[in-house]
Amino acid sequence: QVQLEESGGGLVEAGGSLKLSCTATYGIDTINFNVLAWYRQAPGKQRELVASITRGGSKTYGDAVKGRFTISRTSAMTTTFLQMNSLKAEDTAVYYCNAARGSLIYWGQGTQVTVSS
């Protein structure tokens, strides 16, 4: 059973920083993920891609976070981090970790990030 556990969310003032972490635990399963990603969903809005990183190290960012957020991962692709700087009120959302290998896709439970203006 694969589980993704997020941590690091919370309340921060606009202009501040937070760092999210997501660790995959496998149980008896072993899956070599190809892509790790962060998505977010604000109230009343669709879930959107924040950032993704591949096993090869290629990174993709959503337009709203480019230049402010940085995604990274461990070499074993078991943990991914999202460093969020210069946070804005519009970054307020539940942030979800995502891990994928082909058709196998896993989601974390989500961690709340609230930015006060």
PDB file of N, CA, C and O in Angstrom, residues 45-79:
ATOM      1  N   LYS A  45     -12.579  26.499  -6.748  1.00  0.00           N
ATOM      2  CA  LYS A  45     -11.761  26.444  -7.946  1.00  0.00           C
ATOM      3  C   LYS A  45     -11.333  25.012  -8.250  1.00  0.00           C
ATOM      4  O   LYS A  45     -11.362  24.145  -7.378  1.00  0.00           O
ATOM      5  N   GLN A  46     -10.917  24.800  -9.486  1.00  0.00           N
ATOM      6  CA  GLN A  46     -10.427  23.480  -9.863  1.00  0.00           C
ATOM      7  C   GLN A  46      -9.015  23.256  -9.347  1.00  0.00           C
ATOM      8  O   GLN A  46      -8.268  24.218  -9.118  1.00  0.00           O
ATOM      9  N   ARG A  47      -8.676  21.995  -9.166  1.00  0.00           N
ATOM     10  CA  ARG A  47      -7.315  21.654  -8.766  1.00  0.00           C
ATOM     11  C   ARG A  47      -6.368  22.019  -9.908  1.00  0.00           C
ATOM     12  O   ARG A  47      -6.650  21.748 -11.076  1.00  0.00           O
ATOM     13  N   GLU A  48      -5.256  22.631  -9.568  1.00  0.00           N
ATOM     14  CA  GLU A  48      -4.300  23.057 -10.590  1.00  0.00           C
ATOM     15  C   GLU A  48      -2.891  22.600 -10.241  1.00  0.00           C
ATOM     16  O   GLU A  48      -2.540  22.457  -9.071  1.00  0.00           O
ATOM     17  N   LEU A  49      -2.095  22.428 -11.277  1.00  0.00           N
ATOM     18  CA  LEU A  49      -0.708  22.056 -11.092  1.00  0.00           C
ATOM     19  C   LEU A  49       0.079  23.238 -10.547  1.00  0.00           C
ATOM     20  O   LEU A  49       0.012  24.339 -11.083  1.00  0.00           O
ATOM     21  N   VAL A  50       0.835  22.976  -9.499  1.00  0.00           N
ATOM     22  CA  VAL A  50       1.741  23.984  -8.955  1.00  0.00           C
ATOM     23  C   VAL A  50       3.142  23.773  -9.516  1.00  0.00           C
ATOM     24  O   VAL A  50       3.760  24.689 -10.058  1.00  0.00           O
ATOM     25  N   ALA A  51       3.647  22.541  -9.383  1.00  0.00           N
ATOM     26  CA  ALA A  51       4.989  22.232  -9.863  1.00  0.00           C
ATOM     27  C   ALA A  51       5.143  20.724  -9.970  1.00  0.00           C
ATOM     28  O   ALA A  51       4.488  19.978  -9.248  1.00  0.00           O
ATOM     29  N   SER A  52       6.024  20.310 -10.852  1.00  0.00           N
ATOM     30  CA  SER A  52       6.330  18.890 -10.987  1.00  0.00           C
ATOM     31  C   SER A  52       7.813  18.722 -11.265  1.00  0.00           C
ATOM     32  O   SER A  52       8.487  19.644 -11.771  1.00  0.00           O
ATOM     33  N   ILE A  53       8.319  17.527 -10.935  1.00  0.00           N
ATOM     34  CA  ILE A  53       9.718  17.214 -11.170  1.00  0.00           C
ATOM     35  C   ILE A  53       9.824  15.758 -11.574  1.00  0.00           C
ATOM     36  O   ILE A  53       9.160  14.895 -10.998  1.00  0.00           O
ATOM     37  N   THR A  54      10.622  15.490 -12.591  1.00  0.00           N
ATOM     38  CA  THR A  54      10.761  14.129 -13.082  1.00  0.00           C
ATOM     39  C   THR A  54      11.975  13.444 -12.458  1.00  0.00           C
ATOM     40  O   THR A  54      12.804  14.080 -11.803  1.00  0.00           O
ATOM     41  N   ARG A  55      12.061  12.164 -12.704  1.00  0.00           N
ATOM     42  CA  ARG A  55      13.215  11.400 -12.218  1.00  0.00           C
ATOM     43  C   ARG A  55      14.510  11.976 -12.785  1.00  0.00           C
ATOM     44  O   ARG A  55      15.539  11.967 -12.117  1.00  0.00           O
ATOM     45  N   GLY A  56      14.419  12.498 -14.013  1.00  0.00           N
ATOM     46  CA  GLY A  56      15.598  13.092 -14.627  1.00  0.00           C
ATOM     47  C   GLY A  56      15.911  14.497 -14.163  1.00  0.00           C
ATOM     48  O   GLY A  56      16.935  15.071 -14.538  1.00  0.00           O
ATOM     49  N   GLY A  57      15.012  15.065 -13.354  1.00  0.00           N
ATOM     50  CA  GLY A  57      15.276  16.388 -12.797  1.00  0.00           C
ATOM     51  C   GLY A  57      14.600  17.543 -13.523  1.00  0.00           C
ATOM     52  O   GLY A  57      14.765  18.698 -13.137  1.00  0.00           O
ATOM     53  N   SER A  58      13.837  17.245 -14.566  1.00  0.00           N
ATOM     54  CA  SER A  58      13.142  18.316 -15.274  1.00  0.00           C
ATOM     55  C   SER A  58      12.009  18.865 -14.413  1.00  0.00           C
ATOM     56  O   SER A  58      11.265  18.099 -13.808  1.00  0.00           O
ATOM     57  N   LYS A  59      11.890  20.175 -14.397  1.00  0.00           N
ATOM     58  CA  LYS A  59      10.890  20.830 -13.553  1.00  0.00           C
ATOM     59  C   LYS A  59       9.897  21.624 -14.395  1.00  0.00           C
ATOM     60  O   LYS A  59      10.268  22.221 -15.411  1.00  0.00           O
ATOM     61  N   THR A  60       8.672  21.630 -13.942  1.00  0.00           N
ATOM     62  CA  THR A  60       7.616  22.412 -14.563  1.00  0.00           C
ATOM     63  C   THR A  60       6.899  23.181 -13.470  1.00  0.00           C
ATOM     64  O   THR A  60       6.651  22.635 -12.390  1.00  0.00           O
ATOM     65  N   TYR A  61       6.559  24.438 -13.763  1.00  0.00           N
ATOM     66  CA  TYR A  61       5.857  25.272 -12.779  1.00  0.00           C
ATOM     67  C   TYR A  61       4.604  25.876 -13.396  1.00  0.00           C
ATOM     68  O   TYR A  61       4.575  26.223 -14.587  1.00  0.00           O
ATOM     69  N   GLY A  62       3.583  26.031 -12.565  1.00  0.00           N
ATOM     70  CA  GLY A  62       2.421  26.774 -13.000  1.00  0.00           C
ATOM     71  C   GLY A  62       2.774  28.249 -13.144  1.00  0.00           C
ATOM     72  O   GLY A  62       3.633  28.760 -12.420  1.00  0.00           O
ATOM     73  N   ASP A  63       2.098  28.928 -14.044  1.00  0.00           N
ATOM     74  CA  ASP A  63       2.430  30.330 -14.320  1.00  0.00           C
ATOM     75  C   ASP A  63       2.307  31.201 -13.067  1.00  0.00           C
ATOM     76  O   ASP A  63       3.073  32.152 -12.886  1.00  0.00           O
ATOM     77  N   ALA A  64       1.369  30.878 -12.197  1.00  0.00           N
ATOM     78  CA  ALA A  64       1.116  31.720 -11.026  1.00  0.00           C
ATOM     79  C   ALA A  64       2.233  31.660  -9.994  1.00  0.00           C
ATOM     80  O   ALA A  64       2.324  32.546  -9.136  1.00  0.00           O
ATOM     81  N   VAL A  65       3.085  30.645 -10.071  1.00  0.00           N
ATOM     82  CA  VAL A  65       4.101  30.478  -9.027  1.00  0.00           C
ATOM     83  C   VAL A  65       5.529  30.584  -9.552  1.00  0.00           C
ATOM     84  O   VAL A  65       6.477  30.523  -8.770  1.00  0.00           O
ATOM     85  N   LYS A  66       5.684  30.755 -10.850  1.00  0.00           N
ATOM     86  CA  LYS A  66       7.029  30.822 -11.429  1.00  0.00           C
ATOM     87  C   LYS A  66       7.825  31.949 -10.791  1.00  0.00           C
ATOM     88  O   LYS A  66       7.322  33.060 -10.612  1.00  0.00           O
ATOM     89  N   GLY A  67       9.050  31.641 -10.423  1.00  0.00           N
ATOM     90  CA  GLY A  67       9.929  32.629  -9.814  1.00  0.00           C
ATOM     91  C   GLY A  67       9.773  32.754  -8.312  1.00  0.00           C
ATOM     92  O   GLY A  67      10.583  33.414  -7.656  1.00  0.00           O
ATOM     93  N   ARG A  68       8.729  32.128  -7.762  1.00  0.00           N
ATOM     94  CA  ARG A  68       8.497  32.213  -6.317  1.00  0.00           C
ATOM     95  C   ARG A  68       8.609  30.851  -5.625  1.00  0.00           C
ATOM     96  O   ARG A  68       9.023  30.778  -4.469  1.00  0.00           O
ATOM     97  N   PHE A  69       8.199  29.805  -6.304  1.00  0.00           N
ATOM     98  CA  PHE A  69       8.210  28.461  -5.731  1.00  0.00           C
ATOM     99  C   PHE A  69       9.315  27.625  -6.379  1.00  0.00           C
ATOM    100  O   PHE A  69       9.639  27.811  -7.557  1.00  0.00           O
ATOM    101  N   THR A  70       9.865  26.700  -5.588  1.00  0.00           N
ATOM    102  CA  THR A  70      10.893  25.794  -6.094  1.00  0.00           C
ATOM    103  C   THR A  70      10.584  24.374  -5.643  1.00  0.00           C
ATOM    104  O   THR A  70      10.392  24.138  -4.449  1.00  0.00           O
ATOM    105  N   ILE A  71      10.557  23.467  -6.600  1.00  0.00           N
ATOM    106  CA  ILE A  71      10.330  22.060  -6.282  1.00  0.00           C
ATOM    107  C   ILE A  71      11.671  21.332  -6.306  1.00  0.00           C
ATOM    108  O   ILE A  71      12.556  21.652  -7.116  1.00  0.00           O
ATOM    109  N   SER A  72      11.803  20.372  -5.413  1.00  0.00           N
ATOM    110  CA  SER A  72      12.996  19.533  -5.389  1.00  0.00           C
ATOM    111  C   SER A  72      12.587  18.139  -4.918  1.00  0.00           C
ATOM    112  O   SER A  72      11.453  17.926  -4.510  1.00  0.00           O
ATOM    113  N   ARG A  73      13.526  17.224  -4.977  1.00  0.00           N
ATOM    114  CA  ARG A  73      13.226  15.843  -4.591  1.00  0.00           C
ATOM    115  C   ARG A  73      14.500  15.153  -4.168  1.00  0.00           C
ATOM    116  O   ARG A  73      15.605  15.581  -4.502  1.00  0.00           O
ATOM    117  N   THR A  74      14.342  14.072  -3.418  1.00  0.00           N
ATOM    118  CA  THR A  74      15.481  13.242  -3.100  1.00  0.00           C
ATOM    119  C   THR A  74      15.825  12.397  -4.326  1.00  0.00           C
ATOM    120  O   THR A  74      14.977  12.161  -5.185  1.00  0.00           O
ATOM    121  N   SER A  75      17.052  11.919  -4.372  1.00  0.00           N
ATOM    122  CA  SER A  75      17.487  11.142  -5.535  1.00  0.00           C
ATOM    123  C   SER A  75      16.698   9.842  -5.668  1.00  0.00           C
ATOM    124  O   SER A  75      16.511   9.327  -6.767  1.00  0.00           O
ATOM    125  N   ALA A  76      16.214   9.333  -4.562  1.00  0.00           N
ATOM    126  CA  ALA A  76      15.449   8.082  -4.593  1.00  0.00           C
ATOM    127  C   ALA A  76      13.998   8.297  -4.991  1.00  0.00           C
ATOM    128  O   ALA A  76      13.239   7.336  -5.109  1.00  0.00           O
ATOM    129  N   MET A  77      13.620   9.555  -5.213  1.00  0.00           N
ATOM    130  CA  MET A  77      12.238   9.880  -5.595  1.00  0.00           C
ATOM    131  C   MET A  77      11.238   9.413  -4.544  1.00  0.00           C
ATOM    132  O   MET A  77      10.107   9.032  -4.862  1.00  0.00           O
ATOM    133  N   THR A  78      11.650   9.477  -3.274  1.00  0.00           N
ATOM    134  CA  THR A  78      10.717   9.106  -2.204  1.00  0.00           C
ATOM    135  C   THR A  78      10.168  10.320  -1.485  1.00  0.00           C
ATOM    136  O   THR A  78       9.184  10.221  -0.764  1.00  0.00           O
ATOM    137  N   THR A  79      10.826  11.456  -1.631  1.00  0.00           N
ATOM    138  CA  THR A  79      10.391  12.676  -0.964  1.00  0.00           C
ATOM    139  C   THR A  79      10.510  13.854  -1.921  1.00  0.00           C
ATOM    140  O   THR A  79      11.489  13.963  -2.648  1.00  0.00           O
TER     141      THR A  79
END
